[in-house]
Amino acid sequence: DAKTTQPNSMESNEEEPVHLPCNHSTISGTDYIHWYRQLPSQGPEYVIHGLTSNVNNRMASLAIAEDRKSSTLILHRATLRDAAVYYCILRDVGETYKYIFGTGTRLKVLA
Amino acid sequence: DAGITQSPRHKVTETGTPVTLRCHQTENHRYMYWYRQDPGHGLRLIHYSYGVKDTDKGEVSDGYSVSRSKTEDFLLTLESATSSQTSVYFCAISVTGTSGTHEQFFGPGTRLTVL
């Protein structure tokens, strides 16, 4: 299973953008990059995913490096409700079943 | 929330007793998963199912068994609970998105304490 590396924790000020990095140097051509987040005392929730091109949705943006060996989740204006653990996950398009979550990045948002 | 419920939500049991956790979904999704979450380990996949009576092992399957006799229910059983199985257990289902990829939706979790 392809692995990802994320910083253990990050801090951001409220209302400022946050860039959460993820390294995945062993990514294969068929791996999708997924981001999930887990709010306190809840199960993880989907944030965004991409394959090669940058992606935007109402929650965040995903910037994928040209060589796909790294990606960055961008929260454009952090709020206190964005304080969570963010997981970067690779999933092979042929591996329908399994997500390997890792330990993620704990984001702290300062008021 | 994709119609996922877990029962019980909290359970305290003693070492050596059998425990069964239930995951129920209302939308006939094919894929279901059981994870455990412990401090410092993130989420780890225990078992998953890709249809009725079709299951397979995940990363940390030792000491656990699963069954799926109907689409809506996925049961996780600890045959003889040990203190190392104290954890928060999450059930998830996988939904095919419009782009063809699969997104997972999680239940609220079951907090299990084995004394």
PDB file of N, CA and C in Angstrom, chain A residues 35-99:
ATOM      1  N   TRP A  35      -8.577  13.272   0.816  1.00  0.00           N
ATOM      2  CA  TRP A  35      -8.429  13.937   2.105  1.00  0.00           C
ATOM      3  C   TRP A  35      -9.730  13.769   2.887  1.00  0.00           C
ATOM      4  N   TYR A  36      -9.545  13.369   4.124  1.00  0.00           N
ATOM      5  CA  TYR A  36     -10.646  13.275   5.064  1.00  0.00           C
ATOM      6  C   TYR A  36     -10.262  14.092   6.295  1.00  0.00           C
ATOM      7  N   ARG A  37     -11.261  14.478   7.076  1.00  0.00           N
ATOM      8  CA  ARG A  37     -10.960  15.117   8.346  1.00  0.00           C
ATOM      9  C   ARG A  37     -11.843  14.517   9.426  1.00  0.00           C
ATOM     10  N   GLN A  38     -11.349  14.600  10.633  1.00  0.00           N
ATOM     11  CA  GLN A  38     -12.091  14.053  11.766  1.00  0.00           C
ATOM     12  C   GLN A  38     -12.214  15.112  12.837  1.00  0.00           C
ATOM     13  N   LEU A  39     -13.414  15.571  13.034  1.00  0.00           N
ATOM     14  CA  LEU A  39     -13.702  16.527  14.092  1.00  0.00           C
ATOM     15  C   LEU A  39     -13.719  15.791  15.424  1.00  0.00           C
ATOM     16  N   PRO A  40     -13.519  16.497  16.517  1.00  0.00           N
ATOM     17  CA  PRO A  40     -13.496  15.847  17.835  1.00  0.00           C
ATOM     18  C   PRO A  40     -14.754  15.022  18.094  1.00  0.00           C
ATOM     19  N   SER A  41     -14.549  13.809  18.557  1.00  0.00           N
ATOM     20  CA  SER A  41     -15.629  12.896  18.946  1.00  0.00           C
ATOM     21  C   SER A  41     -16.552  12.503  17.786  1.00  0.00           C
ATOM     22  N   GLN A  42     -16.057  12.575  16.571  1.00  0.00           N
ATOM     23  CA  GLN A  42     -16.853  12.164  15.416  1.00  0.00           C
ATOM     24  C   GLN A  42     -16.047  11.225  14.534  1.00  0.00           C
ATOM     25  N   GLY A  43     -16.741  10.552  13.615  1.00  0.00           N
ATOM     26  CA  GLY A  43     -16.042   9.765  12.614  1.00  0.00           C
ATOM     27  C   GLY A  43     -15.484  10.676  11.531  1.00  0.00           C
ATOM     28  N   PRO A  44     -14.540  10.171  10.762  1.00  0.00           N
ATOM     29  CA  PRO A  44     -13.987  10.984   9.669  1.00  0.00           C
ATOM     30  C   PRO A  44     -15.050  11.369   8.647  1.00  0.00           C
ATOM     31  N   GLU A  45     -14.806  12.475   7.969  1.00  0.00           N
ATOM     32  CA  GLU A  45     -15.686  12.900   6.896  1.00  0.00           C
ATOM     33  C   GLU A  45     -14.863  13.275   5.678  1.00  0.00           C
ATOM     34  N   TYR A  46     -15.438  13.017   4.522  1.00  0.00           N
ATOM     35  CA  TYR A  46     -14.768  13.303   3.265  1.00  0.00           C
ATOM     36  C   TYR A  46     -14.579  14.798   3.090  1.00  0.00           C
ATOM     37  N   VAL A  47     -13.409  15.186   2.567  1.00  0.00           N
ATOM     38  CA  VAL A  47     -13.150  16.592   2.260  1.00  0.00           C
ATOM     39  C   VAL A  47     -13.047  16.798   0.759  1.00  0.00           C
ATOM     40  N   ILE A  48     -12.122  16.077   0.131  1.00  0.00           N
ATOM     41  CA  ILE A  48     -11.864  16.306  -1.285  1.00  0.00           C
ATOM     42  C   ILE A  48     -11.020  15.169  -1.818  1.00  0.00           C
ATOM     43  N   HIS A  49     -10.996  14.980  -3.115  1.00  0.00           N
ATOM     44  CA  HIS A  49     -10.094  14.010  -3.704  1.00  0.00           C
ATOM     45  C   HIS A  49      -9.681  14.480  -5.100  1.00  0.00           C
ATOM     46  N   GLY A  50      -8.582  13.909  -5.589  1.00  0.00           N
ATOM     47  CA  GLY A  50      -8.131  14.234  -6.938  1.00  0.00           C
ATOM     48  C   GLY A  50      -7.201  13.168  -7.469  1.00  0.00           C
ATOM     49  N   LEU A  51      -6.940  13.237  -8.760  1.00  0.00           N
ATOM     50  CA  LEU A  51      -6.039  12.271  -9.385  1.00  0.00           C
ATOM     51  C   LEU A  51      -4.790  12.971  -9.931  1.00  0.00           C
ATOM     52  N   THR A  52      -4.982  13.940 -10.808  1.00  0.00           N
ATOM     53  CA  THR A  52      -3.842  14.645 -11.377  1.00  0.00           C
ATOM     54  C   THR A  52      -4.015  16.162 -11.328  1.00  0.00           C
ATOM     55  N   SER A  53      -5.220  16.620 -11.576  1.00  0.00           N
ATOM     56  CA  SER A  53      -5.452  18.066 -11.649  1.00  0.00           C
ATOM     57  C   SER A  53      -5.864  18.625 -10.294  1.00  0.00           C
ATOM     58  N   ASN A  54      -5.620  19.904 -10.110  1.00  0.00           N
ATOM     59  CA  ASN A  54      -6.078  20.585  -8.899  1.00  0.00           C
ATOM     60  C   ASN A  54      -7.611  20.561  -8.857  1.00  0.00           C
ATOM     61  N   VAL A  55      -8.143  20.531  -7.655  1.00  0.00           N
ATOM     62  CA  VAL A  55      -9.581  20.385  -7.461  1.00  0.00           C
ATOM     63  C   VAL A  55     -10.064  21.415  -6.455  1.00  0.00           C
ATOM     64  N   ASN A  56     -11.258  21.909  -6.668  1.00  0.00           N
ATOM     65  CA  ASN A  56     -11.889  22.819  -5.718  1.00  0.00           C
ATOM     66  C   ASN A  56     -13.287  22.323  -5.392  1.00  0.00           C
ATOM     67  N   ASN A  57     -13.666  22.460  -4.138  1.00  0.00           N
ATOM     68  CA  ASN A  57     -15.066  22.268  -3.770  1.00  0.00           C
ATOM     69  C   ASN A  57     -15.410  23.272  -2.682  1.00  0.00           C
ATOM     70  N   ARG A  58     -16.606  23.135  -2.131  1.00  0.00           N
ATOM     71  CA  ARG A  58     -17.060  24.165  -1.191  1.00  0.00           C
ATOM     72  C   ARG A  58     -16.265  24.148   0.108  1.00  0.00           C
ATOM     73  N   MET A  59     -15.611  23.033   0.399  1.00  0.00           N
ATOM     74  CA  MET A  59     -14.879  22.926   1.660  1.00  0.00           C
ATOM     75  C   MET A  59     -13.431  23.372   1.529  1.00  0.00           C
ATOM     76  N   ALA A  60     -12.797  23.021   0.392  1.00  0.00           N
ATOM     77  CA  ALA A  60     -11.353  23.201   0.305  1.00  0.00           C
ATOM     78  C   ALA A  60     -10.892  23.129  -1.143  1.00  0.00           C
ATOM     79  N   SER A  61      -9.585  23.321  -1.301  1.00  0.00           N
ATOM     80  CA  SER A  61      -8.937  23.099  -2.592  1.00  0.00           C
ATOM     81  C   SER A  61      -7.835  22.074  -2.408  1.00  0.00           C
ATOM     82  N   LEU A  62      -7.568  21.326  -3.446  1.00  0.00           N
ATOM     83  CA  LEU A  62      -6.491  20.344  -3.435  1.00  0.00           C
ATOM     84  C   LEU A  62      -5.537  20.695  -4.559  1.00  0.00           C
ATOM     85  N   ALA A  63      -4.290  20.956  -4.177  1.00  0.00           N
ATOM     86  CA  ALA A  63      -3.253  21.251  -5.147  1.00  0.00           C
ATOM     87  C   ALA A  63      -2.336  20.045  -5.234  1.00  0.00           C
ATOM     88  N   ILE A  64      -2.177  19.505  -6.433  1.00  0.00           N
ATOM     89  CA  ILE A  64      -1.381  18.299  -6.643  1.00  0.00           C
ATOM     90  C   ILE A  64      -0.148  18.678  -7.437  1.00  0.00           C
ATOM     91  N   ALA A  65       1.014  18.289  -6.943  1.00  0.00           N
ATOM     92  CA  ALA A  65       2.259  18.585  -7.635  1.00  0.00           C
ATOM     93  C   ALA A  65       2.277  17.918  -9.003  1.00  0.00           C
ATOM     94  N   GLU A  66       3.057  18.501  -9.880  1.00  0.00           N
ATOM     95  CA  GLU A  66       3.079  17.996 -11.256  1.00  0.00           C
ATOM     96  C   GLU A  66       3.551  16.535 -11.314  1.00  0.00           C
ATOM     97  N   ASP A  67       4.505  16.176 -10.464  1.00  0.00           N
ATOM     98  CA  ASP A  67       4.987  14.791 -10.435  1.00  0.00           C
ATOM     99  C   ASP A  67       4.128  13.902  -9.533  1.00  0.00           C
ATOM    100  N   ARG A  68       3.120  14.460  -8.887  1.00  0.00           N
ATOM    101  CA  ARG A  68       2.163  13.757  -8.023  1.00  0.00           C
ATOM    102  C   ARG A  68       2.802  13.185  -6.764  1.00  0.00           C
ATOM    103  N   LYS A  69       4.010  13.551  -6.463  1.00  0.00           N
ATOM    104  CA  LYS A  69       4.655  13.007  -5.266  1.00  0.00           C
ATOM    105  C   LYS A  69       4.285  13.780  -4.006  1.00  0.00           C
ATOM    106  N   SER A  70       3.536  14.834  -4.154  1.00  0.00           N
ATOM    107  CA  SER A  70       3.057  15.567  -2.990  1.00  0.00           C
ATOM    108  C   SER A  70       1.758  16.287  -3.349  1.00  0.00           C
ATOM    109  N   SER A  71       1.026  16.645  -2.316  1.00  0.00           N
ATOM    110  CA  SER A  71      -0.199  17.414  -2.517  1.00  0.00           C
ATOM    111  C   SER A  71      -0.402  18.315  -1.307  1.00  0.00           C
ATOM    112  N   THR A  72      -1.262  19.305  -1.477  1.00  0.00           N
ATOM    113  CA  THR A  72      -1.536  20.253  -0.400  1.00  0.00           C
ATOM    114  C   THR A  72      -3.037  20.504  -0.332  1.00  0.00           C
ATOM    115  N   LEU A  73      -3.572  20.335   0.848  1.00  0.00           N
ATOM    116  CA  LEU A  73      -4.966  20.696   1.089  1.00  0.00           C
ATOM    117  C   LEU A  73      -4.992  22.142   1.542  1.00  0.00           C
ATOM    118  N   ILE A  74      -5.810  22.942   0.897  1.00  0.00           N
ATOM    119  CA  ILE A  74      -5.878  24.367   1.207  1.00  0.00           C
ATOM    120  C   ILE A  74      -7.255  24.708   1.757  1.00  0.00           C
ATOM    121  N   LEU A  75      -7.267  25.208   2.983  1.00  0.00           N
ATOM    122  CA  LEU A  75      -8.478  25.785   3.554  1.00  0.00           C
ATOM    123  C   LEU A  75      -8.333  27.286   3.395  1.00  0.00           C
ATOM    124  N   HIS A  76      -9.220  27.907   2.682  1.00  0.00           N
ATOM    125  CA  HIS A  76      -8.996  29.301   2.274  1.00  0.00           C
ATOM    126  C   HIS A  76      -9.130  30.291   3.429  1.00  0.00           C
ATOM    127  N   ARG A  77     -10.044  30.016   4.345  1.00  0.00           N
ATOM    128  CA  ARG A  77     -10.200  30.872   5.524  1.00  0.00           C
ATOM    129  C   ARG A  77     -10.546  29.978   6.693  1.00  0.00           C
ATOM    130  N   ALA A  78      -9.564  29.682   7.503  1.00  0.00           N
ATOM    131  CA  ALA A  78      -9.781  28.759   8.612  1.00  0.00           C
ATOM    132  C   ALA A  78     -10.757  29.328   9.632  1.00  0.00           C
ATOM    133  N   THR A  79     -11.649  28.501  10.095  1.00  0.00           N
ATOM    134  CA  THR A  79     -12.533  28.877  11.190  1.00  0.00           C
ATOM    135  C   THR A  79     -12.284  27.925  12.351  1.00  0.00           C
ATOM    136  N   LEU A  80     -12.811  28.270  13.504  1.00  0.00           N
ATOM    137  CA  LEU A  80     -12.622  27.420  14.676  1.00  0.00           C
ATOM    138  C   LEU A  80     -13.200  26.029  14.435  1.00  0.00           C
ATOM    139  N   ARG A  81     -14.235  25.952  13.589  1.00  0.00           N
ATOM    140  CA  ARG A  81     -14.847  24.657  13.295  1.00  0.00           C
ATOM    141  C   ARG A  81     -13.993  23.773  12.405  1.00  0.00           C
ATOM    142  N   ASP A  82     -12.919  24.341  11.852  1.00  0.00           N
ATOM    143  CA  ASP A  82     -12.014  23.536  11.027  1.00  0.00           C
ATOM    144  C   ASP A  82     -10.959  22.817  11.858  1.00  0.00           C
ATOM    145  N   ALA A  83     -10.938  23.049  13.152  1.00  0.00           N
ATOM    146  CA  ALA A  83      -9.994  22.342  14.017  1.00  0.00           C
ATOM    147  C   ALA A  83     -10.340  20.856  14.011  1.00  0.00           C
ATOM    148  N   ALA A  84      -9.399  20.043  13.526  1.00  0.00           N
ATOM    149  CA  ALA A  84      -9.672  18.621  13.314  1.00  0.00           C
ATOM    150  C   ALA A  84      -8.354  17.931  12.993  1.00  0.00           C
ATOM    151  N   VAL A  85      -8.420  16.611  12.851  1.00  0.00           N
ATOM    152  CA  VAL A  85      -7.294  15.851  12.318  1.00  0.00           C
ATOM    153  C   VAL A  85      -7.574  15.620  10.838  1.00  0.00           C
ATOM    154  N   TYR A  86      -6.609  15.981   9.998  1.00  0.00           N
ATOM    155  CA  TYR A  86      -6.765  15.863   8.556  1.00  0.00           C
ATOM    156  C   TYR A  86      -5.904  14.706   8.053  1.00  0.00           C
ATOM    157  N   TYR A  87      -6.543  13.811   7.305  1.00  0.00           N
ATOM    158  CA  TYR A  87      -5.868  12.625   6.796  1.00  0.00           C
ATOM    159  C   TYR A  87      -5.720  12.708   5.277  1.00  0.00           C
ATOM    160  N   CYS A  88      -4.528  12.419   4.831  1.00  0.00           N
ATOM    161  CA  CYS A  88      -4.227  12.310   3.406  1.00  0.00           C
ATOM    162  C   CYS A  88      -4.093  10.820   3.103  1.00  0.00           C
ATOM    163  N   ILE A  89      -4.831  10.333   2.137  1.00  0.00           N
ATOM    164  CA  ILE A  89      -4.901   8.893   1.885  1.00  0.00           C
ATOM    165  C   ILE A  89      -4.764   8.638   0.388  1.00  0.00           C
ATOM    166  N   LEU A  90      -4.040   7.594   0.058  1.00  0.00           N
ATOM    167  CA  LEU A  90      -3.970   7.163  -1.329  1.00  0.00           C
ATOM    168  C   LEU A  90      -4.832   5.924  -1.516  1.00  0.00           C
ATOM    169  N   ARG A  91      -5.570   5.902  -2.587  1.00  0.00           N
ATOM    170  CA  ARG A  91      -6.371   4.726  -2.892  1.00  0.00           C
ATOM    171  C   ARG A  91      -6.226   4.388  -4.356  1.00  0.00           C
ATOM    172  N   ASP A  92      -5.749   3.182  -4.622  1.00  0.00           N
ATOM    173  CA  ASP A  92      -5.579   2.726  -5.989  1.00  0.00           C
ATOM    174  C   ASP A  92      -6.948   2.569  -6.643  1.00  0.00           C
ATOM    175  N   VAL A  93      -7.056   3.028  -7.880  1.00  0.00           N
ATOM    176  CA  VAL A  93      -8.343   2.947  -8.552  1.00  0.00           C
ATOM    177  C   VAL A  93      -8.811   1.509  -8.676  1.00  0.00           C
ATOM    178  N   GLY A  94      -7.854   0.557  -8.646  1.00  0.00           N
ATOM    179  CA  GLY A  94      -8.258  -0.834  -8.712  1.00  0.00           C
ATOM    180  C   GLY A  94      -8.544  -1.429  -7.352  1.00  0.00           C
ATOM    181  N   GLU A  95      -8.083  -0.762  -6.271  1.00  0.00           N
ATOM    182  CA  GLU A  95      -8.296  -1.236  -4.904  1.00  0.00           C
ATOM    183  C   GLU A  95      -9.558  -0.587  -4.372  1.00  0.00           C
ATOM    184  N   THR A  96     -10.661  -1.113  -4.771  1.00  0.00           N
ATOM    185  CA  THR A  96     -11.918  -0.472  -4.410  1.00  0.00           C
ATOM    186  C   THR A  96     -12.145  -0.443  -2.913  1.00  0.00           C
ATOM    187  N   TYR A  97     -11.535  -1.367  -2.205  1.00  0.00           N
ATOM    188  CA  TYR A  97     -11.974  -1.641  -0.855  1.00  0.00           C
ATOM    189  C   TYR A  97     -11.261  -0.878   0.247  1.00  0.00           C
ATOM    190  N   LYS A  98      -9.968  -0.643   0.103  1.00  0.00           N
ATOM    191  CA  LYS A  98      -9.214  -0.291   1.289  1.00  0.00           C
ATOM    192  C   LYS A  98      -8.655   1.131   1.282  1.00  0.00           C
ATOM    193  N   TYR A  99      -8.859   1.802   2.400  1.00  0.00           N
ATOM    194  CA  TYR A  99      -8.207   3.065   2.674  1.00  0.00           C
ATOM    195  C   TYR A  99      -7.245   2.830   3.835  1.00  0.00           C
TER     196      TYR A  99
END
